[in-house]
CSV table of C-alpha atoms in Angstrom, one decimal:
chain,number,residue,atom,x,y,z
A,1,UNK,CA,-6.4,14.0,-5.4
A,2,UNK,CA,-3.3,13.3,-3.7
A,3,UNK,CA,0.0,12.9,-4.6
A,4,UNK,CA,3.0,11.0,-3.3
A,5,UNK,CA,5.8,13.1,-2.5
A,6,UNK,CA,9.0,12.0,-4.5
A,7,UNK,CA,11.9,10.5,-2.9
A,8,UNK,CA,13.7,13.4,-2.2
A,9,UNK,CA,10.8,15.0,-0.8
A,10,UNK,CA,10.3,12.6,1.5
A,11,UNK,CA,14.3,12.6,2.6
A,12,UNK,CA,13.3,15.8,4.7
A,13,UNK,CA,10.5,13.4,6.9
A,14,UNK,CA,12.7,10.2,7.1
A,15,UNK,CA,14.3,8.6,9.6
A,16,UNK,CA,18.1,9.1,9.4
A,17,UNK,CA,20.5,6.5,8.9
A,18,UNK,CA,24.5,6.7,9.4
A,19,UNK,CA,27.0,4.0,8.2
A,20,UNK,CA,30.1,3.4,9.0
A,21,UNK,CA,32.2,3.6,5.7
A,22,UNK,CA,35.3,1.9,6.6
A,23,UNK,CA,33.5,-1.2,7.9
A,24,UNK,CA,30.6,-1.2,5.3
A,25,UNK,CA,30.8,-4.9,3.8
A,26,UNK,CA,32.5,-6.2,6.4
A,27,UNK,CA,30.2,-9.0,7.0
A,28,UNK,CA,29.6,-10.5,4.1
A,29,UNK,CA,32.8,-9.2,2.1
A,30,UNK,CA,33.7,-11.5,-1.0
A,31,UNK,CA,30.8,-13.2,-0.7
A,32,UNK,CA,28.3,-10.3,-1.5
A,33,UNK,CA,26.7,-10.9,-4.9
A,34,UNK,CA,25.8,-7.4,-5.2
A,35,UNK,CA,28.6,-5.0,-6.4
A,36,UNK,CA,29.3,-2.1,-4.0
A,37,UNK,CA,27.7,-4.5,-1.3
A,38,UNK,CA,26.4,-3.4,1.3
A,39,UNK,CA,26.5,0.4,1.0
A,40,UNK,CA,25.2,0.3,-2.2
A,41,UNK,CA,22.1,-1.2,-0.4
A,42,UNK,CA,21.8,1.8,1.8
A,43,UNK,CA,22.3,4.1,-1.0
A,44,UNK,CA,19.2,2.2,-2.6
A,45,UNK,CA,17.4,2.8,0.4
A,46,UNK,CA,18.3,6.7,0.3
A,47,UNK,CA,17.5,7.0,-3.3
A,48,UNK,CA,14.1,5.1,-2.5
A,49,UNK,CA,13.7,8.1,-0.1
A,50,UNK,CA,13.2,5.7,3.3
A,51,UNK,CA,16.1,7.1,5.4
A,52,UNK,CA,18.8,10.4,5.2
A,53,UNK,CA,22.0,8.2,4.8
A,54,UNK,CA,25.4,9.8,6.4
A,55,UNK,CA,28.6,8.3,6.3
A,56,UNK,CA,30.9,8.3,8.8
A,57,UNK,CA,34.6,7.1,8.8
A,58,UNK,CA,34.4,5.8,12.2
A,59,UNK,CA,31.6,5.3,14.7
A,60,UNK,CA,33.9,3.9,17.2
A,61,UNK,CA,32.5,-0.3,17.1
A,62,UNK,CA,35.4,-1.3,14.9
A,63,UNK,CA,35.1,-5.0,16.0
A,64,UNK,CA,31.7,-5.8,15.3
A,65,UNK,CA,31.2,-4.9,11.4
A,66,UNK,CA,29.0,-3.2,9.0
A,67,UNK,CA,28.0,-0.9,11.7
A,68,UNK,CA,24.4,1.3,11.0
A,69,UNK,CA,22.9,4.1,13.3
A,70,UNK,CA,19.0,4.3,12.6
A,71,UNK,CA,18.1,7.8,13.7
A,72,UNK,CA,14.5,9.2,14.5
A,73,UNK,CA,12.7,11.5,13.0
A,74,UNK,CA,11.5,14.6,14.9
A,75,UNK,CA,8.1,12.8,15.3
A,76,UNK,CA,10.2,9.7,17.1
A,77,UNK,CA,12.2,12.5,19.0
A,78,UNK,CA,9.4,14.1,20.3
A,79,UNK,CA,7.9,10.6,21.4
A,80,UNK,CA,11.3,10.0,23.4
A,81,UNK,CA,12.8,7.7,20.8
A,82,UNK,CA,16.6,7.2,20.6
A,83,UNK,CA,18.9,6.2,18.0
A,84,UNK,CA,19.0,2.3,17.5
A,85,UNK,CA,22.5,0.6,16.8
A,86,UNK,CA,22.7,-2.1,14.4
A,87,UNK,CA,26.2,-4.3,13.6
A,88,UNK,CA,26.8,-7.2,11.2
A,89,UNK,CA,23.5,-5.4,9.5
A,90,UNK,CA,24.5,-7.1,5.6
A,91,UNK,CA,22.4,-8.6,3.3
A,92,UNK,CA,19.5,-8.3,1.6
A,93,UNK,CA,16.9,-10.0,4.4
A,94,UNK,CA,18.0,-7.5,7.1
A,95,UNK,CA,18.3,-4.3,4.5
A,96,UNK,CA,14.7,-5.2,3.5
A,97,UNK,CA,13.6,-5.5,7.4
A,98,UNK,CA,15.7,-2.0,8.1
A,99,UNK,CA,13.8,-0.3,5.1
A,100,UNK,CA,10.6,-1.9,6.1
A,101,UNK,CA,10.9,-0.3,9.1
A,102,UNK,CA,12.3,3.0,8.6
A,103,UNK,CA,9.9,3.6,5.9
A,104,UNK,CA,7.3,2.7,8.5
A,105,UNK,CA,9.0,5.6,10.6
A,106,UNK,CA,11.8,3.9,12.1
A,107,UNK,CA,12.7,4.4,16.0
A,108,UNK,CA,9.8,5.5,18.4
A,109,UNK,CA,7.1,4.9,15.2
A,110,UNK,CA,7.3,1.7,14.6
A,111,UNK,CA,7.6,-1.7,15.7
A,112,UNK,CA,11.3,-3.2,15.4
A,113,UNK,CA,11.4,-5.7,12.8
A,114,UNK,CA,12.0,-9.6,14.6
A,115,UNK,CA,14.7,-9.7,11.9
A,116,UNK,CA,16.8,-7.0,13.2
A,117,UNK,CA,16.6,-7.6,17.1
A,118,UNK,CA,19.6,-10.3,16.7
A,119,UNK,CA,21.6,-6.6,15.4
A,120,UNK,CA,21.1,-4.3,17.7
A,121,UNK,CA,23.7,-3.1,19.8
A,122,UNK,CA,23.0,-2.2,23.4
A,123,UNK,CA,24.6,0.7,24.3
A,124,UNK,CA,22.5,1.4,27.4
């Protein structure tokens, strides 16, 4: 019999994700529908145990809005995977395609979601 580990256990094997706390909700602002916006949907996808969420006060890309760093997991590391940039990442289609993905292992496991390739920030 197996057993699926519980969110928190699964924190330690997740891809990691840091927001930007001063611009979280940027996007979207009054228009959200869902209170706290759109940091409360990364804490859901924390407490769902699909990515480590970090805030940060500043990452630095001030001008371009609800700013998310998707961060591999030693498994992505070791396959030569880098963190993956996302701004004006708000709502609830593009949160669903970011948790899709990092629960699917996120940068260097999986395949980037269509949805989020309009996001991501080139930093190359």
């Amino acid at each position: 019999m197996t057993t699926t580990p519980a969110p928190a256990e699964r924190l330690a094997e997740s891809p990691g994700l840091t927001a930007c706390s001063l611009c979280a909700g940027e996007t979207l602002g009054d228009l959200d529908p869902l209170p706290g916006g759109q940091l409360a949907r990364l804490r859901i996808l924390q407490a769902k145990g699909v990515a480590r969420l970090t805030l940060s006060e500043c990452l630095d890309e001030c001008n371009r809005g609800d700013v998310v760093v998707a961060r591999p997991t030693a498994a992505g590391r070791a396959s030569g995977a880098r963190p993956v940039w996302f701004q004006r990442l708000a709502g609830d289609r593009v949160t669903d395609a970011l948790g899709a993905w990092l629960g699917g292992g996120g940068p260097g496991l999986a395949q980037l979601p269509a949805e989020l390739d309009a996001h991501v920030i080139d930093r190359s």
